[in-house]
Tab-separated table of N, CA and C and ligand atoms in Angstrom:
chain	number	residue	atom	x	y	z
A	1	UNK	N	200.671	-1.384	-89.472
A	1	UNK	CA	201.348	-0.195	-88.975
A	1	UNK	C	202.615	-0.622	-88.230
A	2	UNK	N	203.687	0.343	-88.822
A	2	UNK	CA	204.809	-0.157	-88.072
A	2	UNK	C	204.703	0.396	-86.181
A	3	UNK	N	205.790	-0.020	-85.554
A	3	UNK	CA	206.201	0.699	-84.426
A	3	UNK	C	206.458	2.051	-84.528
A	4	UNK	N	207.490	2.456	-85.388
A	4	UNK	CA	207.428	3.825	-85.671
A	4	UNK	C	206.371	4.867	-85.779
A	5	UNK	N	205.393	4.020	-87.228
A	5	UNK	CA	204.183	4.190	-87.249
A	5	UNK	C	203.538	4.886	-86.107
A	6	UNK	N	203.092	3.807	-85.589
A	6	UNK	CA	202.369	3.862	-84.070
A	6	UNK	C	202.744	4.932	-83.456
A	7	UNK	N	204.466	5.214	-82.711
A	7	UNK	CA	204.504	5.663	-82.157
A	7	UNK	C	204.664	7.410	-82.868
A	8	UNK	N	204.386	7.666	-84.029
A	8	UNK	CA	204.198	8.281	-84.362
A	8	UNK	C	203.221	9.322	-84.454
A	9	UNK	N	201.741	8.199	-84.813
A	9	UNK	CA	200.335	8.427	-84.843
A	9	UNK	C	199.965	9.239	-83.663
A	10	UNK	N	200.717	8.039	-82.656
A	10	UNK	CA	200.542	8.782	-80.718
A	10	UNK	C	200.743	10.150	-80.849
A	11	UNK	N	201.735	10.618	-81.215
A	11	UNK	CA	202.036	12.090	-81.125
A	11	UNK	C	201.141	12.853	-81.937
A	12	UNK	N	200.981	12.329	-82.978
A	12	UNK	CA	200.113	13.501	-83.889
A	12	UNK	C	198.441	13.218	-83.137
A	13	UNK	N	198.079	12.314	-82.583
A	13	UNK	CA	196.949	12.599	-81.732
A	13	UNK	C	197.016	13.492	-80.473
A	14	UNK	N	198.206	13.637	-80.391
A	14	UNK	CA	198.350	14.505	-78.775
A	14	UNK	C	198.633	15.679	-79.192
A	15	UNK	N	198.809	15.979	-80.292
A	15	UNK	CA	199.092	17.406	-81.105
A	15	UNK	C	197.342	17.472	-81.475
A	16	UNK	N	196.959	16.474	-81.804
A	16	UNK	CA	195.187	17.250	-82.437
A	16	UNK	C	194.439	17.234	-81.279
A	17	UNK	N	194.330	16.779	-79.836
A	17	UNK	CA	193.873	16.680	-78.722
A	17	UNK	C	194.320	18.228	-78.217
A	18	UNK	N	195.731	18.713	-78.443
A	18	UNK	CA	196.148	19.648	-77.665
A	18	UNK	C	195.443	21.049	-78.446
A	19	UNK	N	195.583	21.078	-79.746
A	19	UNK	CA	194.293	22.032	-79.994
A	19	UNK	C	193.225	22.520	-79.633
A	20	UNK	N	192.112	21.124	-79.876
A	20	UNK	CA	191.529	21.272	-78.990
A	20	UNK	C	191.293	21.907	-77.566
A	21	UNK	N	192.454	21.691	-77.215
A	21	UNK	CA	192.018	22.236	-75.517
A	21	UNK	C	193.161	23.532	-75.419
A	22	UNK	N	193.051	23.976	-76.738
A	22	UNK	CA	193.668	25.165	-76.573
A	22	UNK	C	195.317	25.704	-76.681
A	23	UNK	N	195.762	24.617	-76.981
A	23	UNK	CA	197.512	24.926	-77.073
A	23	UNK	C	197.546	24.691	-79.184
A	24	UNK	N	198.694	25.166	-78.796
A	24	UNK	CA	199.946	24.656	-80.103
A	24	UNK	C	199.442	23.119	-80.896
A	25	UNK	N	199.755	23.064	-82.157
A	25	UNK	CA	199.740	21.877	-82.966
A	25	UNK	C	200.657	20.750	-82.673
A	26	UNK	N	201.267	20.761	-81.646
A	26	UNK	CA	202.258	19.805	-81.484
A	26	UNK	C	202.265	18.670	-80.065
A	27	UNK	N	202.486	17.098	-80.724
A	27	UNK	CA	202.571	16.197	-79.723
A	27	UNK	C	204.189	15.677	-79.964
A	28	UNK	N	204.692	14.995	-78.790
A	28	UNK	CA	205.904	14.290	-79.086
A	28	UNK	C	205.825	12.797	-77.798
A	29	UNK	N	206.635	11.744	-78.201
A	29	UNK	CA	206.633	11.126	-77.608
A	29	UNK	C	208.240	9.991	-77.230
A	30	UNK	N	208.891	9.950	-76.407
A	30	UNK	CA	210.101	9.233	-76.260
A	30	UNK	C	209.736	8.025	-76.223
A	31	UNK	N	210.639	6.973	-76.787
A	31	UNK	CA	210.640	5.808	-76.761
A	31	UNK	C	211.999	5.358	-76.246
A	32	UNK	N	212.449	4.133	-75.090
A	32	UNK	CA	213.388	3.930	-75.299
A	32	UNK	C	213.436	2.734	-74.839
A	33	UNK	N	214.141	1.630	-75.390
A	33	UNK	CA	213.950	0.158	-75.612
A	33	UNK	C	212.796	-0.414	-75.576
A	34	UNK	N	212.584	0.120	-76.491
A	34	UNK	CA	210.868	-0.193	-77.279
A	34	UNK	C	209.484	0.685	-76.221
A	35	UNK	N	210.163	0.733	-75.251
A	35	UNK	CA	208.814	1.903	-73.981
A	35	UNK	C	208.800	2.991	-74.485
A	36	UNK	N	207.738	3.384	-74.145
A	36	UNK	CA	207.185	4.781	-74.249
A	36	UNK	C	207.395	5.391	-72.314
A	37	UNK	N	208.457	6.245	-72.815
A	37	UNK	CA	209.434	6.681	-71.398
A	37	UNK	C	208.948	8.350	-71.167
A	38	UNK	N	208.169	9.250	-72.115
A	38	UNK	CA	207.680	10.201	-71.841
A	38	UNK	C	206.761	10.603	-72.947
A	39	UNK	N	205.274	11.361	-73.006
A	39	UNK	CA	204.495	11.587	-74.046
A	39	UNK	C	204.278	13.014	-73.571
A	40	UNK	N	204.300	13.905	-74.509
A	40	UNK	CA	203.765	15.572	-73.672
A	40	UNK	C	203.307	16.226	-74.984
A	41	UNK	N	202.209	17.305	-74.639
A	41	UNK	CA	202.036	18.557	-75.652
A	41	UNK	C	202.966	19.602	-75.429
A	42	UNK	N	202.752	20.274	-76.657
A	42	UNK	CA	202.844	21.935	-76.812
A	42	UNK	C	201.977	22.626	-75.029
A	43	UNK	N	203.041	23.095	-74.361
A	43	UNK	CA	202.161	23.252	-73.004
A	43	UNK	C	202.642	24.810	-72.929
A	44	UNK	N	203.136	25.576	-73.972
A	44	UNK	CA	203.179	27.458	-73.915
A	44	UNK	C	201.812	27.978	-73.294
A	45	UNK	N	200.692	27.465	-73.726
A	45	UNK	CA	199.913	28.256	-73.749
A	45	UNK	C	199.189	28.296	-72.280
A	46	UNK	N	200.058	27.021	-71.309
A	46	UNK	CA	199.561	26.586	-70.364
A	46	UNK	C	200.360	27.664	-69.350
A	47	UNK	N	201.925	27.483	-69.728
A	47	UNK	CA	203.217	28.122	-68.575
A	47	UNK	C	203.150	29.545	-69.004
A	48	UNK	N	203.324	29.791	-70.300
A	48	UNK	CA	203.812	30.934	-71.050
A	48	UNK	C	205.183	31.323	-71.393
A	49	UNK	N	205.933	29.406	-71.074
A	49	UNK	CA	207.229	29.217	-71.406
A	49	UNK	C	207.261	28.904	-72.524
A	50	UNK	N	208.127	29.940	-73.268
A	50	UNK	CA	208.579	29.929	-74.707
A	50	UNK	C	209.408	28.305	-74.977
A	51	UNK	N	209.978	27.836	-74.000
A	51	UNK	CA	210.828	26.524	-74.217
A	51	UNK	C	209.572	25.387	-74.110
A	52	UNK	N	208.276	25.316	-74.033
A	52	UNK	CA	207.938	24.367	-73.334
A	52	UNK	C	207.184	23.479	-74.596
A	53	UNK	N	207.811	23.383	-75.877
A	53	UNK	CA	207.756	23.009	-76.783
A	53	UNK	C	207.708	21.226	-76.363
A	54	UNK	N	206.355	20.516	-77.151
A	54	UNK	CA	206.457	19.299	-76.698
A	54	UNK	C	207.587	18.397	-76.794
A	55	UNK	N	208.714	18.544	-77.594
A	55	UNK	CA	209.942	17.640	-77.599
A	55	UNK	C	210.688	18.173	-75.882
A	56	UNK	N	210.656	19.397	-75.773
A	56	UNK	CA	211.095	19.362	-74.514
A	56	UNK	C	210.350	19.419	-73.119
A	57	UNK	N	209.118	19.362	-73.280
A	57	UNK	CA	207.967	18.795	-72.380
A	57	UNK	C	208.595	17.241	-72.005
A	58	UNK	N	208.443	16.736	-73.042
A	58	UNK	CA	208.863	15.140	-73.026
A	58	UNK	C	210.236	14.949	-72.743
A	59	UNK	N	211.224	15.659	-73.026
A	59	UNK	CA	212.643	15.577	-72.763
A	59	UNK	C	212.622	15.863	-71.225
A	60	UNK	N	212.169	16.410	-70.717
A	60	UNK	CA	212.449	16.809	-69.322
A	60	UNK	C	211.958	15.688	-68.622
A	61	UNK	N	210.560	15.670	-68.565
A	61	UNK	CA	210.124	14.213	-68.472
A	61	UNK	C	210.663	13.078	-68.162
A	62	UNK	N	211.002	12.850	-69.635
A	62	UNK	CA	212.375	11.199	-69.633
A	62	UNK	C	213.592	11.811	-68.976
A	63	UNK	N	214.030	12.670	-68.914
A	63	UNK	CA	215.205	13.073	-67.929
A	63	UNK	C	214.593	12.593	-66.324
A	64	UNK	N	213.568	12.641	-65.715
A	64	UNK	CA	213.044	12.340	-64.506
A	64	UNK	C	213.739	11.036	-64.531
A	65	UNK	N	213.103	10.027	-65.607
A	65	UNK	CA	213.768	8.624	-64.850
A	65	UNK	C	214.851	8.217	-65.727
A	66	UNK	N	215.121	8.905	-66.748
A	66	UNK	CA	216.807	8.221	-67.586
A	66	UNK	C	218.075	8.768	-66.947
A	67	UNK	N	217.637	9.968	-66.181
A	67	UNK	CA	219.077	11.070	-65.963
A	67	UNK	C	219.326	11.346	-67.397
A	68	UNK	N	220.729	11.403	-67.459
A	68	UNK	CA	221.254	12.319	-68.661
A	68	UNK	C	221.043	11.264	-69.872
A	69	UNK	N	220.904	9.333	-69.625
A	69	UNK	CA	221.041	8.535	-70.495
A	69	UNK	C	220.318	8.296	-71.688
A	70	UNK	N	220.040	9.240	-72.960
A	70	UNK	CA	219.058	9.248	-74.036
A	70	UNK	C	219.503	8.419	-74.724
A	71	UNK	N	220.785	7.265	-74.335
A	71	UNK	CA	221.700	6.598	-75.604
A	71	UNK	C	220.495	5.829	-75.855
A	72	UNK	N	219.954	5.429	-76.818
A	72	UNK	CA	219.180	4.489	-77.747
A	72	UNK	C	218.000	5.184	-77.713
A	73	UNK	N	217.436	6.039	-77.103
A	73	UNK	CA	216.030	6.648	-76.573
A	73	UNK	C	215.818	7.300	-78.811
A	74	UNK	N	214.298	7.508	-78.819
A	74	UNK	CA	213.931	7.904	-80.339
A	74	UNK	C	212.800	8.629	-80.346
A	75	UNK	N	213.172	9.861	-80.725
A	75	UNK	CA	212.045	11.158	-80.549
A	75	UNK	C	210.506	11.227	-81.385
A	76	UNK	N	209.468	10.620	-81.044
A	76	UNK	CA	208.785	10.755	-82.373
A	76	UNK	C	208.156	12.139	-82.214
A	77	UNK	N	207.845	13.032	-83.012
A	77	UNK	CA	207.448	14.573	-82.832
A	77	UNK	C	206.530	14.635	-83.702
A	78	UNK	N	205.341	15.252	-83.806
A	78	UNK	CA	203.912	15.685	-84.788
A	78	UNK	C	204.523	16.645	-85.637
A	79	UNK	N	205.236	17.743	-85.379
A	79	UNK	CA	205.861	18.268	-86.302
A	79	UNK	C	207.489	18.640	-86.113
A	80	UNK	N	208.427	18.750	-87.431
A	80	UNK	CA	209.717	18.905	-87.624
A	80	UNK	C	210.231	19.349	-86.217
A	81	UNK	N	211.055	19.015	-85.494
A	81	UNK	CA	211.337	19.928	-84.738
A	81	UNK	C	212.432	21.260	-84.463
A	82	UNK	N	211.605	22.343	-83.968
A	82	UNK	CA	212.558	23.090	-84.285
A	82	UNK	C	213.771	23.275	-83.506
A	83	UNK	N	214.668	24.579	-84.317
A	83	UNK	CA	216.165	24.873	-83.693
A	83	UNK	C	216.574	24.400	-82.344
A	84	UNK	N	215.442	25.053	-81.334
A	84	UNK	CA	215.804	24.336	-80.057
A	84	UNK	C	215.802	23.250	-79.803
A	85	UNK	N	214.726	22.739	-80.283
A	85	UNK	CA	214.107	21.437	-79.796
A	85	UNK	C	215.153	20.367	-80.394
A	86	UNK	N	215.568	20.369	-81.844
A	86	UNK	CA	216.425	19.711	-82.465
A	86	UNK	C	218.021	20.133	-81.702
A	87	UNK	N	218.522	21.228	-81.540
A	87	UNK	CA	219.735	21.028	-80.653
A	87	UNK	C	219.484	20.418	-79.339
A	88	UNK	N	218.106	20.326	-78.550
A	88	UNK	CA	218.128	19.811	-77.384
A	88	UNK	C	218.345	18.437	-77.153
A	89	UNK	N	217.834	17.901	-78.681
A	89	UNK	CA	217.847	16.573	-78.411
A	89	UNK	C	219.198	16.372	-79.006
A	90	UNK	N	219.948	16.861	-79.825
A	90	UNK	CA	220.712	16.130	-79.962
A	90	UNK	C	222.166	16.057	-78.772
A	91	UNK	N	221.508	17.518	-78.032
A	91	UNK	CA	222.661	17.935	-76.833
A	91	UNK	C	222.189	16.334	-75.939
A	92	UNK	N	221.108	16.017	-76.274
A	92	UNK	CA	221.062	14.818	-75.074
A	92	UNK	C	221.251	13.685	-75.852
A	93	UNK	N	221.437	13.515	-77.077
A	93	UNK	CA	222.264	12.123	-77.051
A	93	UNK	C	221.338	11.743	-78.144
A	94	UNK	N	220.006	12.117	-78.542
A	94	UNK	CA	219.293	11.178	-79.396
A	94	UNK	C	220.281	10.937	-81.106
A	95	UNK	N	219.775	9.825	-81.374
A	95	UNK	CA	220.265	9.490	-82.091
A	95	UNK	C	219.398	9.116	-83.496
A	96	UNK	N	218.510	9.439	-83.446
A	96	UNK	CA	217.512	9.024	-84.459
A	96	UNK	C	215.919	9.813	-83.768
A	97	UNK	N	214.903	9.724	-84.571
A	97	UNK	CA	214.183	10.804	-84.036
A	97	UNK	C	213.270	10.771	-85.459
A	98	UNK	N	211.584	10.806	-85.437
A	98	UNK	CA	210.343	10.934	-86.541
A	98	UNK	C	209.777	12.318	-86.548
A	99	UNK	N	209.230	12.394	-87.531
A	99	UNK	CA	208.121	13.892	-87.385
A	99	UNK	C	207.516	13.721	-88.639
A	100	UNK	N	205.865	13.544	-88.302
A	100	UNK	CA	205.279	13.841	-89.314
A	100	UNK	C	204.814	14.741	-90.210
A	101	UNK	N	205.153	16.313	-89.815
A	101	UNK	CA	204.724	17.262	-90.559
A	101	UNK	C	206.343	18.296	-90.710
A	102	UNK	N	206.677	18.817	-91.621
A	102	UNK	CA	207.765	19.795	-92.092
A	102	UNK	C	206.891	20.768	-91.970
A	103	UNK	N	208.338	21.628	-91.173
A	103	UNK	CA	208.853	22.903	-90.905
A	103	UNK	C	206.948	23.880	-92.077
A	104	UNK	N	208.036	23.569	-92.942
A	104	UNK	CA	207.848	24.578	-94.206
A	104	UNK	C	206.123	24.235	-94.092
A	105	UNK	N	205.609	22.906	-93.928
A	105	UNK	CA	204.038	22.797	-93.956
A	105	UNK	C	203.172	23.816	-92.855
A	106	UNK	N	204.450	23.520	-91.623
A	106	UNK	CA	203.614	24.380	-90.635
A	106	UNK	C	203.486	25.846	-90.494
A	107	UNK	N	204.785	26.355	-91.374
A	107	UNK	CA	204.484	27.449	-91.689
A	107	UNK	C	203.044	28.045	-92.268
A	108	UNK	N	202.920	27.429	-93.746
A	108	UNK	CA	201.953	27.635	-94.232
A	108	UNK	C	200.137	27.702	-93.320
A	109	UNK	N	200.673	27.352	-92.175
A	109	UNK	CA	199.016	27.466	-91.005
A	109	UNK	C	199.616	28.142	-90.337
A	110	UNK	N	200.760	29.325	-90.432
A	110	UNK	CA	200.696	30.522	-89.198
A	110	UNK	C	201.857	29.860	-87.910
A	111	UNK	N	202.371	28.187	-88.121
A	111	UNK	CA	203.117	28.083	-87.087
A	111	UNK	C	204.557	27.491	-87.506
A	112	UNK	N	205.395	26.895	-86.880
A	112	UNK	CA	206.268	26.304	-87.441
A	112	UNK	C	207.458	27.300	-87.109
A	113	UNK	N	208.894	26.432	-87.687
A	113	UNK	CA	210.542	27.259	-87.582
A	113	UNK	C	211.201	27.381	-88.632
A	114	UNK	N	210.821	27.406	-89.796
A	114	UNK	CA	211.247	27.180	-90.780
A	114	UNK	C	211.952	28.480	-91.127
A	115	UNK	N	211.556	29.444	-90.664
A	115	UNK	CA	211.918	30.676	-90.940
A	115	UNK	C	213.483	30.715	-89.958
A	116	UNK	N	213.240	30.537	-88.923
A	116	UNK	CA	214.331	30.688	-88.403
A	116	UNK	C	215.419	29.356	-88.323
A	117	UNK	N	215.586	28.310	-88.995
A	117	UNK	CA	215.989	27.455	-89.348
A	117	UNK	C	216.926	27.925	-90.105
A	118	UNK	N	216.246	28.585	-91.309
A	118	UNK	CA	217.236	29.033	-92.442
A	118	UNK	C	217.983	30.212	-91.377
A	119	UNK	N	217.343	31.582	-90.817
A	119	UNK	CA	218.549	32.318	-90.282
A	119	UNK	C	219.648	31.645	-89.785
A	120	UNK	N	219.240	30.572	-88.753
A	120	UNK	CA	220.254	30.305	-87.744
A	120	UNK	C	221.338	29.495	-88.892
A	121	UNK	N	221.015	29.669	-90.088
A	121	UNK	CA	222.281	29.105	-91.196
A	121	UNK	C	223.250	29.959	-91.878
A	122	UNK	N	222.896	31.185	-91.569
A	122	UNK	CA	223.685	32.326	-92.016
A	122	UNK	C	224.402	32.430	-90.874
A	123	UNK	N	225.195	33.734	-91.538
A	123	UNK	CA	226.552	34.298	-90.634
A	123	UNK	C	225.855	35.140	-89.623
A	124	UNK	N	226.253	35.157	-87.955
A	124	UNK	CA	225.829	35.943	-87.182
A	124	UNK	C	224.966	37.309	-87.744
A	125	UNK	N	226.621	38.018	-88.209
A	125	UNK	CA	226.449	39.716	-88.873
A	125	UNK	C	225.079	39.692	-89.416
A	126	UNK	N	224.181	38.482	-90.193
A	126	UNK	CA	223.122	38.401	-91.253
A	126	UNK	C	221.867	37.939	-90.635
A	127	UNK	N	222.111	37.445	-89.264
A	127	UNK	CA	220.806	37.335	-88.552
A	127	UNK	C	219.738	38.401	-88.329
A	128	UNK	N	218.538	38.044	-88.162
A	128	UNK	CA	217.802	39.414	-87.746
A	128	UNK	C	218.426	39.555	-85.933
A	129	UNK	N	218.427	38.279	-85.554
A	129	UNK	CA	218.635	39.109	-84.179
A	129	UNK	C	220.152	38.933	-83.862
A	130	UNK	N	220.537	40.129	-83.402
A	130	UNK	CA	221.752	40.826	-82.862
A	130	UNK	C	222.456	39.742	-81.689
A	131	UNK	N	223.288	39.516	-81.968
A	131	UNK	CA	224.092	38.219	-80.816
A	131	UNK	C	225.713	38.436	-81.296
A	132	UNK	N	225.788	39.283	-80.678
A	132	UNK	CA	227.707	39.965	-80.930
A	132	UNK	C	228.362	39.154	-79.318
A	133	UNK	N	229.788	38.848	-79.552
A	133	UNK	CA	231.179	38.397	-78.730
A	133	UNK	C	231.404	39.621	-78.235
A	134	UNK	N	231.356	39.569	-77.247
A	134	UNK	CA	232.157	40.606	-76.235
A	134	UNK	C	233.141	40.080	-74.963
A	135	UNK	N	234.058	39.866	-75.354
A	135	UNK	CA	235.384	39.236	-74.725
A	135	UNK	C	235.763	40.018	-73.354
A	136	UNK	N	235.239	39.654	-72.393
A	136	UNK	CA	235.798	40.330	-71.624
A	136	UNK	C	237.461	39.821	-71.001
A	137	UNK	N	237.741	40.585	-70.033
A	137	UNK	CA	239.087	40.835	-69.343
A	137	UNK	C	239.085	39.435	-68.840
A	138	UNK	N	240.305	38.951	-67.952
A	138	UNK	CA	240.202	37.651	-67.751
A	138	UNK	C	240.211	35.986	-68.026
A	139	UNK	N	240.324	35.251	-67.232
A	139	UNK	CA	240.465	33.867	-67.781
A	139	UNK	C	239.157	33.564	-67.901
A	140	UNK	N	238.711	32.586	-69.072
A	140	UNK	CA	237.182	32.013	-68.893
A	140	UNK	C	237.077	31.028	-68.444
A	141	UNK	N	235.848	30.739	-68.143
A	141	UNK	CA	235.564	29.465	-67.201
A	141	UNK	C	236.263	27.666	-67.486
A	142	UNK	N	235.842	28.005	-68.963
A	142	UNK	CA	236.331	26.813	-69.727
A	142	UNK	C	237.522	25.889	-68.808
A	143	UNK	N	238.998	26.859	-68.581
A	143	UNK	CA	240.134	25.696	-67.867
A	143	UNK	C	239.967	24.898	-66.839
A	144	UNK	N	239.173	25.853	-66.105
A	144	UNK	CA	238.875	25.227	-64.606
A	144	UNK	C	237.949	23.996	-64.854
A	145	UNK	N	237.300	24.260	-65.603
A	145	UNK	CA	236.104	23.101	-65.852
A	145	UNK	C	236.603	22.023	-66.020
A	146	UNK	N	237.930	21.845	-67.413
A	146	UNK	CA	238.756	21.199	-67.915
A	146	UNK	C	239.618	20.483	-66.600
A	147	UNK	N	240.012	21.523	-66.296
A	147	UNK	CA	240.678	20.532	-64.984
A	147	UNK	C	239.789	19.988	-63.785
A	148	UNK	N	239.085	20.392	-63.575
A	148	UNK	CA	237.860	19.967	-62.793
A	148	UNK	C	237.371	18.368	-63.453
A	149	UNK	N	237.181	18.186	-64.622
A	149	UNK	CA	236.726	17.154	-65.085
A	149	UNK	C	237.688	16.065	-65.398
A	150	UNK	N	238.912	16.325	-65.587
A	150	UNK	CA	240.178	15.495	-65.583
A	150	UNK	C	240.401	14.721	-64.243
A	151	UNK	N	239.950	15.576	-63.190
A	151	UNK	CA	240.595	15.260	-61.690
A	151	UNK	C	240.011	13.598	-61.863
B	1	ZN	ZN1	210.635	23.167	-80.549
């Protein structure tokens, strides 16, 4: 078994453990220079936070002792991860990242993002859910930031 392997397996046992005790199908686990830097379940069923999807269980986690630094860090996930979870990590830097089960499989047992994977690939206007620009009056935050971060 490779490393990957391994650290793979880890997750999909913490996804069949977390059943068990009542949550979601999903384990994930961070690795970064070869450590295992955070391991978490599917914990919704615990908070009743819609975000608390195990890639970002574990992302928050390794944020405790990396800060913002995910450069080399490698996501292994029990299943595909979804829209959020996949922009979260890549908003933090990962660069590579496993999952043993697709989207489309987990659908087929009632769970999974596969569905909304494909929306979030269409044009706004074609989404089911409604997310319209409304421009208000004024300068936006954006310049200040810009110059704020230049200083
Ligand atoms: Zn997710």
């Amino acid at each position: 078994m490779t490393t990957h392997e391994a650290h793979l397996a880890e997750a999909v046992a913490i996804a069949r453990r977390n059943v068990e005790d009542g949550g979601s199908p999903y384990g994930a686990v961070i690795v970064k220079d070869g450590a295992v830097v955070a391991r978490a379940a599917n914990t919704v069923h615990l908070t009743d936070d819609p975000s608390d999807h195990a890639e970002m269980v574990a992302l928050r986690a390794a944020s405790r002792t990396l800060g913002r630094d995910f450069s080399g860090a490698v996501m292994y996930a029990s299943g595909q991860p979804c829209p959020m979870c996949h922009a979260a990590m890549r908003l933090a830097g990962f660069r590579e990242g496993y999952f043993a089960y697709a989207a489309e499989e987990a659908e087929t047992h009632g769970v999974g993002s596969a569905a909304i994977y494909g929306e979030l690939c269409r044009p706004l206007a074609e989404q089911p859910m409604r997310l319209r620009q409304m421009r208000p009056e004024g300068a936006s935050p954006y310049p200040a930031w810009a110059a704020r971060t230049k200083a």
